[in-house]
């Protein structure tokens, strides 16, 4: 499945916007389906959007499944780095708990 963020959220800038994307991603990953999320036409997003759209997945599925089934495409270096850093922080935090 391909999810083009701009088709669902005009300006991805809030936690609520991220929740809309999460609600599209999660059922696919839960069913062991690959999901391609496209940031086409988006230059940057806040961490609140990333937390809601992607990091919340850790509450439902393993990080291994996220790596296996989720692919980010048409993204900027800034967005990629933000996603990687947020996942690294969340995974490390969960390992310490």
PDB file of C-alpha atoms in Angstrom:
ATOM      1  CA  UNK A   1       0.000   0.000   0.000  1.00  0.00           C
ATOM      2  CA  UNK A   2       1.201   3.505  -0.782  1.00  0.00           C
ATOM      3  CA  UNK A   3       0.190   6.402   1.448  1.00  0.00           C
ATOM      4  CA  UNK A   4       0.876   9.824  -0.010  1.00  0.00           C
ATOM      5  CA  UNK A   5       0.625  12.082   3.026  1.00  0.00           C
ATOM      6  CA  UNK A   6      -0.589  15.116   1.066  1.00  0.00           C
ATOM      7  CA  UNK A   7      -3.643  13.142  -0.071  1.00  0.00           C
ATOM      8  CA  UNK A   8      -4.777  12.806   3.539  1.00  0.00           C
ATOM      9  CA  UNK A   9      -3.309  15.832   5.292  1.00  0.00           C
ATOM     10  CA  UNK A  10      -2.952  19.187   3.559  1.00  0.00           C
ATOM     11  CA  UNK A  11      -0.262  20.498   5.881  1.00  0.00           C
ATOM     12  CA  UNK A  12       1.183  17.839   8.223  1.00  0.00           C
ATOM     13  CA  UNK A  13       1.931  19.955  11.250  1.00  0.00           C
ATOM     14  CA  UNK A  14       0.077  18.593  14.278  1.00  0.00           C
ATOM     15  CA  UNK A  15      -0.194  15.451  16.361  1.00  0.00           C
ATOM     16  CA  UNK A  16      -3.748  15.071  15.062  1.00  0.00           C
ATOM     17  CA  UNK A  17      -2.467  15.129  11.470  1.00  0.00           C
ATOM     18  CA  UNK A  18      -0.036  12.368  12.393  1.00  0.00           C
ATOM     19  CA  UNK A  19      -2.848  10.317  13.917  1.00  0.00           C
ATOM     20  CA  UNK A  20      -4.620  10.299  10.547  1.00  0.00           C
ATOM     21  CA  UNK A  21      -1.535   8.765   8.950  1.00  0.00           C
ATOM     22  CA  UNK A  22      -1.049   6.323  11.850  1.00  0.00           C
ATOM     23  CA  UNK A  23      -4.606   5.083  11.334  1.00  0.00           C
ATOM     24  CA  UNK A  24      -3.717   4.243   7.734  1.00  0.00           C
ATOM     25  CA  UNK A  25      -0.333   2.654   8.495  1.00  0.00           C
ATOM     26  CA  UNK A  26      -1.102   0.556  11.555  1.00  0.00           C
ATOM     27  CA  UNK A  27      -3.736  -1.818  10.112  1.00  0.00           C
ATOM     28  CA  UNK A  28      -1.439  -2.666   7.203  1.00  0.00           C
ATOM     29  CA  UNK A  29       1.575  -3.441   9.395  1.00  0.00           C
ATOM     30  CA  UNK A  30      -0.630  -5.368  11.837  1.00  0.00           C
ATOM     31  CA  UNK A  31      -1.622  -7.567   8.883  1.00  0.00           C
ATOM     32  CA  UNK A  32       2.032  -8.021   7.854  1.00  0.00           C
ATOM     33  CA  UNK A  33       1.570  -5.856   4.770  1.00  0.00           C
ATOM     34  CA  UNK A  34       4.204  -3.499   3.413  1.00  0.00           C
ATOM     35  CA  UNK A  35       3.433   0.215   3.626  1.00  0.00           C
ATOM     36  CA  UNK A  36       5.172   2.900   1.615  1.00  0.00           C
ATOM     37  CA  UNK A  37       4.679   6.396   3.041  1.00  0.00           C
ATOM     38  CA  UNK A  38       5.435   9.218   0.625  1.00  0.00           C
ATOM     39  CA  UNK A  39       6.449  12.691   1.788  1.00  0.00           C
ATOM     40  CA  UNK A  40       6.211  14.026  -1.789  1.00  0.00           C
ATOM     41  CA  UNK A  41       5.810  17.805  -1.729  1.00  0.00           C
ATOM     42  CA  UNK A  42       6.617  18.090   1.978  1.00  0.00           C
ATOM     43  CA  UNK A  43       9.810  19.817   3.057  1.00  0.00           C
ATOM     44  CA  UNK A  44       9.607  19.394   6.820  1.00  0.00           C
ATOM     45  CA  UNK A  45       7.335  18.236   9.638  1.00  0.00           C
ATOM     46  CA  UNK A  46       7.405  18.736  13.411  1.00  0.00           C
ATOM     47  CA  UNK A  47       8.273  15.951  15.806  1.00  0.00           C
ATOM     48  CA  UNK A  48       4.645  15.908  17.022  1.00  0.00           C
ATOM     49  CA  UNK A  49       3.568  14.687  13.586  1.00  0.00           C
ATOM     50  CA  UNK A  50       6.334  12.048  13.495  1.00  0.00           C
ATOM     51  CA  UNK A  51       5.494  10.865  17.018  1.00  0.00           C
ATOM     52  CA  UNK A  52       1.822  10.384  16.174  1.00  0.00           C
ATOM     53  CA  UNK A  53       2.285   8.884  12.709  1.00  0.00           C
ATOM     54  CA  UNK A  54       5.241   6.589  13.322  1.00  0.00           C
ATOM     55  CA  UNK A  55       6.524   6.368  16.898  1.00  0.00           C
ATOM     56  CA  UNK A  56       3.108   5.329  18.231  1.00  0.00           C
ATOM     57  CA  UNK A  57       3.489   2.180  16.147  1.00  0.00           C
ATOM     58  CA  UNK A  58       5.871   0.937  18.849  1.00  0.00           C
ATOM     59  CA  UNK A  59       2.867   0.685  21.184  1.00  0.00           C
ATOM     60  CA  UNK A  60       1.274  -1.844  18.831  1.00  0.00           C
ATOM     61  CA  UNK A  61       4.009  -3.696  16.911  1.00  0.00           C
ATOM     62  CA  UNK A  62       7.684  -4.494  17.310  1.00  0.00           C
ATOM     63  CA  UNK A  63      10.437  -2.297  15.963  1.00  0.00           C
ATOM     64  CA  UNK A  64      11.528  -5.249  13.824  1.00  0.00           C
ATOM     65  CA  UNK A  65       8.103  -5.342  12.165  1.00  0.00           C
ATOM     66  CA  UNK A  66       8.216  -1.592  11.599  1.00  0.00           C
ATOM     67  CA  UNK A  67      11.598  -1.922   9.890  1.00  0.00           C
ATOM     68  CA  UNK A  68      10.328  -4.869   7.859  1.00  0.00           C
ATOM     69  CA  UNK A  69       7.015  -3.426   6.671  1.00  0.00           C
ATOM     70  CA  UNK A  70       7.399   0.389   6.661  1.00  0.00           C
ATOM     71  CA  UNK A  71       9.215   2.292   3.949  1.00  0.00           C
ATOM     72  CA  UNK A  72       9.586   6.073   3.783  1.00  0.00           C
ATOM     73  CA  UNK A  73       9.898   7.501   0.263  1.00  0.00           C
ATOM     74  CA  UNK A  74      10.126  10.906  -1.428  1.00  0.00           C
ATOM     75  CA  UNK A  75      11.439  12.353   1.793  1.00  0.00           C
ATOM     76  CA  UNK A  76      14.034  14.970   2.638  1.00  0.00           C
ATOM     77  CA  UNK A  77      17.229  14.371   4.586  1.00  0.00           C
ATOM     78  CA  UNK A  78      15.767  16.458   7.421  1.00  0.00           C
ATOM     79  CA  UNK A  79      12.605  14.328   7.658  1.00  0.00           C
ATOM     80  CA  UNK A  80      14.568  11.065   7.432  1.00  0.00           C
ATOM     81  CA  UNK A  81      16.915  12.170  10.206  1.00  0.00           C
ATOM     82  CA  UNK A  82      14.006  13.243  12.407  1.00  0.00           C
ATOM     83  CA  UNK A  83      12.270   9.879  11.972  1.00  0.00           C
ATOM     84  CA  UNK A  84      15.475   7.941  12.657  1.00  0.00           C
ATOM     85  CA  UNK A  85      16.300  10.011  15.744  1.00  0.00           C
ATOM     86  CA  UNK A  86      12.786   9.684  17.193  1.00  0.00           C
ATOM     87  CA  UNK A  87      12.799   5.907  16.688  1.00  0.00           C
ATOM     88  CA  UNK A  88      16.297   5.603  18.187  1.00  0.00           C
ATOM     89  CA  UNK A  89      15.210   7.575  21.253  1.00  0.00           C
ATOM     90  CA  UNK A  90      11.945   5.637  21.686  1.00  0.00           C
ATOM     91  CA  UNK A  91      13.568   2.221  21.252  1.00  0.00           C
ATOM     92  CA  UNK A  92      16.381   3.070  23.666  1.00  0.00           C
ATOM     93  CA  UNK A  93      13.848   4.393  26.189  1.00  0.00           C
ATOM     94  CA  UNK A  94      11.806   1.192  25.978  1.00  0.00           C
ATOM     95  CA  UNK A  95      14.917  -0.938  26.468  1.00  0.00           C
ATOM     96  CA  UNK A  96      15.698   0.943  29.672  1.00  0.00           C
ATOM     97  CA  UNK A  97      12.202   0.483  31.082  1.00  0.00           C
TER      98      UNK A  97
END
